[in-house]
């Protein structure tokens, strides 16, 4: 239903992988990580482990370079698919929930996935090197003679994002008045606009993320939503 660009194929193939670090965004992320660690300590938040169901991808992500993920605050790596036209901006600015569709099925957050098949629904093809509107992106990713990476001729882009799920809330509905799967009296969203999640019971802190389980509204891929860009 959500597929942007249809085609005939039955698998996805990894062509290239880049490790990208933006110092400004990494600093913001580290500050937020420290704050969530403090939230768990000061508010004595209960830790519910976030289980990723794609075990092969989970093992592969565990072998990636960089600092070890913090399981105690549900720090994980998830996918985000995008269009080539906006990729260069995302590399500089990160994900931005201000551009999120206010009518999104589960609110105005950044949508992430545990399965690349989910991201495939939203990606469009970059099918030719050197086109004018992608020249800055191509200059960064395909540096002839420097990186040894050449444009494959037909490529779709997916981010592997490091994100903090912390004390998350689970739901199976995106209704403005949806309630938690774990506590029927607990609302999922703080307001009917669905731009922020509800407060964690008996604390001043809002839930750190949203996990949408399979159910009446989605039947194939779970949805992972982050409403704060710095996370």
One Martini backbone bead per residue (centre of mass of N, CA, C, O) as a GRO file, in nm:
protein
  231
    1UNK     BB    1   0.056   0.062  -0.021
    2UNK     BB    2   0.334   0.250   0.038
    3UNK     BB    3   0.455   0.233  -0.229
    4UNK     BB    4   0.636   0.448  -0.439
    5UNK     BB    5   0.824   0.231  -0.613
    6UNK     BB    6   0.773   0.007  -0.850
    7UNK     BB    7   0.865  -0.349  -0.891
    8UNK     BB    8   1.060  -0.640  -1.002
    9UNK     BB    9   1.122  -0.825  -0.703
   10UNK     BB   10   1.274  -1.050  -0.420
   11UNK     BB   11   1.528  -0.863  -0.337
   12UNK     BB   12   1.803  -0.737  -0.146
   13UNK     BB   13   2.112  -0.554  -0.227
   14UNK     BB   14   2.426  -0.493  -0.127
   15UNK     BB   15   2.653  -0.245  -0.250
   16UNK     BB   16   2.691  -0.017  -0.021
   17UNK     BB   17   2.888   0.130   0.257
   18UNK     BB   18   2.863   0.399   0.495
   19UNK     BB   19   3.041   0.599   0.724
   20UNK     BB   20   2.861   0.848   0.916
   21UNK     BB   21   2.977   1.161   1.072
   22UNK     BB   22   2.829   1.414   1.279
   23UNK     BB   23   2.943   1.611   1.517
   24UNK     BB   24   2.691   1.771   1.597
   25UNK     BB   25   2.491   1.527   1.620
   26UNK     BB   26   2.659   1.359   1.819
   27UNK     BB   27   2.649   1.556   2.055
   28UNK     BB   28   2.342   1.563   2.088
   29UNK     BB   29   2.315   1.261   2.142
   30UNK     BB   30   2.494   1.241   2.397
   31UNK     BB   31   2.325   1.429   2.571
   32UNK     BB   32   2.065   1.257   2.556
   33UNK     BB   33   2.180   0.997   2.668
   34UNK     BB   34   2.259   1.110   2.945
   35UNK     BB   35   1.970   1.195   3.024
   36UNK     BB   36   1.840   0.909   3.013
   37UNK     BB   37   2.019   0.781   3.220
   38UNK     BB   38   1.925   0.978   3.442
   39UNK     BB   39   1.627   0.907   3.437
   40UNK     BB   40   1.656   0.614   3.533
   41UNK     BB   41   1.788   0.689   3.803
   42UNK     BB   42   1.608   0.923   3.932
   43UNK     BB   43   1.316   0.761   3.854
   44UNK     BB   44   1.325   0.455   3.848
   45UNK     BB   45   1.308   0.309   3.584
   46UNK     BB   46   1.177   0.067   3.396
   47UNK     BB   47   1.322  -0.209   3.223
   48UNK     BB   48   1.237  -0.277   2.881
   49UNK     BB   49   1.331  -0.476   2.657
   50UNK     BB   50   1.435  -0.447   2.317
   51UNK     BB   51   1.320  -0.661   2.063
   52UNK     BB   52   1.474  -0.781   1.781
   53UNK     BB   53   1.361  -0.995   1.516
   54UNK     BB   54   1.619  -0.950   1.333
   55UNK     BB   55   1.883  -1.138   1.404
   56UNK     BB   56   2.083  -1.096   1.169
   57UNK     BB   57   2.090  -0.785   1.192
   58UNK     BB   58   2.172  -0.768   1.487
   59UNK     BB   59   2.448  -0.904   1.452
   60UNK     BB   60   2.562  -0.709   1.239
   61UNK     BB   61   2.540  -0.447   1.411
   62UNK     BB   62   2.735  -0.553   1.640
   63UNK     BB   63   2.992  -0.529   1.422
   64UNK     BB   64   3.005  -0.243   1.427
   65UNK     BB   65   3.149   0.037   1.459
   66UNK     BB   66   3.200   0.168   1.772
   67UNK     BB   67   3.022   0.218   2.027
   68UNK     BB   68   2.863   0.061   2.255
   69UNK     BB   69   2.565  -0.029   2.324
   70UNK     BB   70   2.294   0.061   2.546
   71UNK     BB   71   2.083  -0.158   2.700
   72UNK     BB   72   1.973   0.009   2.956
   73UNK     BB   73   1.833   0.221   2.712
   74UNK     BB   74   1.769   0.102   2.435
   75UNK     BB   75   2.007   0.088   2.231
   76UNK     BB   76   1.975   0.108   1.872
   77UNK     BB   77   1.946  -0.026   1.537
   78UNK     BB   78   1.783   0.136   1.260
   79UNK     BB   79   1.581   0.196   0.990
   80UNK     BB   80   1.591   0.445   0.703
   81UNK     BB   81   1.412   0.549   0.437
   82UNK     BB   82   1.491   0.730   0.124
   83UNK     BB   83   1.545   0.997  -0.083
   84UNK     BB   84   1.784   1.137  -0.283
   85UNK     BB   85   1.684   1.441  -0.263
   86UNK     BB   86   1.727   1.435   0.079
   87UNK     BB   87   2.003   1.314   0.171
   88UNK     BB   88   2.202   1.555   0.194
   89UNK     BB   89   2.043   1.698   0.418
   90UNK     BB   90   2.054   1.464   0.628
   91UNK     BB   91   2.364   1.460   0.662
   92UNK     BB   92   2.359   1.756   0.796
   93UNK     BB   93   2.067   1.750   0.986
   94UNK     BB   94   1.902   1.515   0.996
   95UNK     BB   95   1.635   1.423   1.138
   96UNK     BB   96   1.298   1.584   1.082
   97UNK     BB   97   0.987   1.622   1.234
   98UNK     BB   98   0.885   1.886   1.084
   99UNK     BB   99   0.843   1.705   0.806
  100UNK     BB  100   0.626   1.548   0.911
  101UNK     BB  101   0.337   1.392   0.882
  102UNK     BB  102   0.050   1.478   1.046
  103UNK     BB  103  -0.103   1.211   0.904
  104UNK     BB  104   0.031   0.996   1.027
  105UNK     BB  105  -0.053   0.694   1.150
  106UNK     BB  106   0.155   0.754   1.433
  107UNK     BB  107   0.242   1.037   1.376
  108UNK     BB  108   0.493   1.312   1.420
  109UNK     BB  109   0.749   1.119   1.334
  110UNK     BB  110   1.018   0.908   1.322
  111UNK     BB  111   1.054   0.641   1.102
  112UNK     BB  112   1.129   0.304   1.184
  113UNK     BB  113   1.318  -0.015   1.128
  114UNK     BB  114   1.395  -0.377   1.136
  115UNK     BB  115   1.323  -0.382   0.818
  116UNK     BB  116   1.411  -0.322   0.491
  117UNK     BB  117   1.131  -0.379   0.362
  118UNK     BB  118   0.996  -0.127   0.478
  119UNK     BB  119   1.181   0.091   0.343
  120UNK     BB  120   1.117   0.012   0.044
  121UNK     BB  121   0.845   0.177   0.036
  122UNK     BB  122   1.013   0.481   0.038
  123UNK     BB  123   1.200   0.438  -0.186
  124UNK     BB  124   1.404   0.577  -0.444
  125UNK     BB  125   1.572   0.606  -0.743
  126UNK     BB  126   1.924   0.606  -0.825
  127UNK     BB  127   2.011   0.577  -1.185
  128UNK     BB  128   2.234   0.827  -1.209
  129UNK     BB  129   2.520   0.981  -1.275
  130UNK     BB  130   2.530   1.347  -1.260
  131UNK     BB  131   2.284   1.470  -1.186
  132UNK     BB  132   2.205   1.783  -1.099
  133UNK     BB  133   2.024   1.732  -0.824
  134UNK     BB  134   2.286   1.514  -0.726
  135UNK     BB  135   2.582   1.628  -0.724
  136UNK     BB  136   2.651   1.657  -0.419
  137UNK     BB  137   2.605   1.365  -0.339
  138UNK     BB  138   2.800   1.231  -0.544
  139UNK     BB  139   3.057   1.381  -0.446
  140UNK     BB  140   3.048   1.240  -0.161
  141UNK     BB  141   3.011   0.918  -0.242
  142UNK     BB  142   3.159   0.941  -0.551
  143UNK     BB  143   3.503   0.927  -0.546
  144UNK     BB  144   3.714   0.930  -0.779
  145UNK     BB  145   4.012   0.772  -0.660
  146UNK     BB  146   3.942   0.767  -0.340
  147UNK     BB  147   3.712   0.549  -0.249
  148UNK     BB  148   3.632   0.338  -0.489
  149UNK     BB  149   3.339   0.448  -0.557
  150UNK     BB  150   3.079   0.356  -0.768
  151UNK     BB  151   2.814   0.394  -0.951
  152UNK     BB  152   2.569   0.135  -1.002
  153UNK     BB  153   2.292   0.273  -1.156
  154UNK     BB  154   2.113   0.133  -0.906
  155UNK     BB  155   1.987   0.304  -0.613
  156UNK     BB  156   1.913   0.269  -0.264
  157UNK     BB  157   1.844   0.444   0.047
  158UNK     BB  158   1.973   0.345   0.380
  159UNK     BB  159   1.960   0.388   0.710
  160UNK     BB  160   2.164   0.336   1.003
  161UNK     BB  161   2.031   0.396   1.318
  162UNK     BB  162   2.104   0.553   1.611
  163UNK     BB  163   1.897   0.477   1.901
  164UNK     BB  164   1.670   0.581   2.172
  165UNK     BB  165   1.414   0.406   2.363
  166UNK     BB  166   1.407   0.343   2.646
  167UNK     BB  167   1.100   0.438   2.774
  168UNK     BB  168   0.854   0.278   2.623
  169UNK     BB  169   0.563   0.257   2.416
  170UNK     BB  170   0.284   0.046   2.351
  171UNK     BB  171   0.105  -0.024   2.036
  172UNK     BB  172  -0.191  -0.070   1.782
  173UNK     BB  173  -0.250   0.248   1.756
  174UNK     BB  174  -0.308   0.592   1.606
  175UNK     BB  175  -0.497   0.706   1.784
  176UNK     BB  176  -0.528   0.987   1.978
  177UNK     BB  177  -0.667   0.772   2.214
  178UNK     BB  178  -0.467   0.573   2.261
  179UNK     BB  179  -0.355   0.279   2.429
  180UNK     BB  180  -0.177   0.083   2.610
  181UNK     BB  181  -0.085  -0.255   2.609
  182UNK     BB  182   0.010  -0.247   2.935
  183UNK     BB  183  -0.204   0.009   2.995
  184UNK     BB  184  -0.529   0.105   2.952
  185UNK     BB  185  -0.503   0.397   3.114
  186UNK     BB  186  -0.274   0.467   2.905
  187UNK     BB  187  -0.172   0.698   2.709
  188UNK     BB  188   0.020   0.758   2.427
  189UNK     BB  189  -0.059   1.055   2.388
  190UNK     BB  190  -0.050   1.385   2.492
  191UNK     BB  191  -0.202   1.462   2.223
  192UNK     BB  192  -0.403   1.488   1.936
  193UNK     BB  193  -0.147   1.564   1.748
  194UNK     BB  194   0.098   1.357   1.786
  195UNK     BB  195   0.401   1.493   1.891
  196UNK     BB  196   0.369   1.344   2.174
  197UNK     BB  197   0.418   1.165   2.451
  198UNK     BB  198   0.345   1.035   2.726
  199UNK     BB  199   0.368   0.998   3.049
  200UNK     BB  200   0.532   0.855   3.287
  201UNK     BB  201   0.435   0.713   3.548
  202UNK     BB  202   0.518   0.911   3.821
  203UNK     BB  203   0.634   1.132   3.617
  204UNK     BB  204   0.775   1.410   3.416
  205UNK     BB  205   0.826   1.202   3.188
  206UNK     BB  206   0.842   1.115   2.871
  207UNK     BB  207   0.831   0.905   2.652
  208UNK     BB  208   1.094   0.808   2.430
  209UNK     BB  209   0.902   0.598   2.265
  210UNK     BB  210   0.753   0.402   1.986
  211UNK     BB  211   0.575   0.085   1.970
  212UNK     BB  212   0.429  -0.091   1.697
  213UNK     BB  213   0.222  -0.344   1.680
  214UNK     BB  214   0.072  -0.598   1.565
  215UNK     BB  215  -0.262  -0.579   1.401
  216UNK     BB  216  -0.530  -0.407   1.278
  217UNK     BB  217  -0.327  -0.185   1.126
  218UNK     BB  218  -0.084  -0.398   1.125
  219UNK     BB  219   0.072  -0.709   0.958
  220UNK     BB  220   0.407  -0.704   0.901
  221UNK     BB  221   0.533  -0.433   1.027
  222UNK     BB  222   0.684  -0.276   1.256
  223UNK     BB  223   0.683   0.029   1.447
  224UNK     BB  224   0.925   0.302   1.485
  225UNK     BB  225   0.921   0.589   1.708
  226UNK     BB  226   1.060   0.926   1.690
  227UNK     BB  227   1.011   1.262   1.847
  228UNK     BB  228   1.333   1.308   1.875
  229UNK     BB  229   1.599   1.396   1.688
  230UNK     BB  230   1.841   1.353   1.907
  231UNK     BB  231   1.766   1.024   1.920
   0.00000   0.00000   0.00000
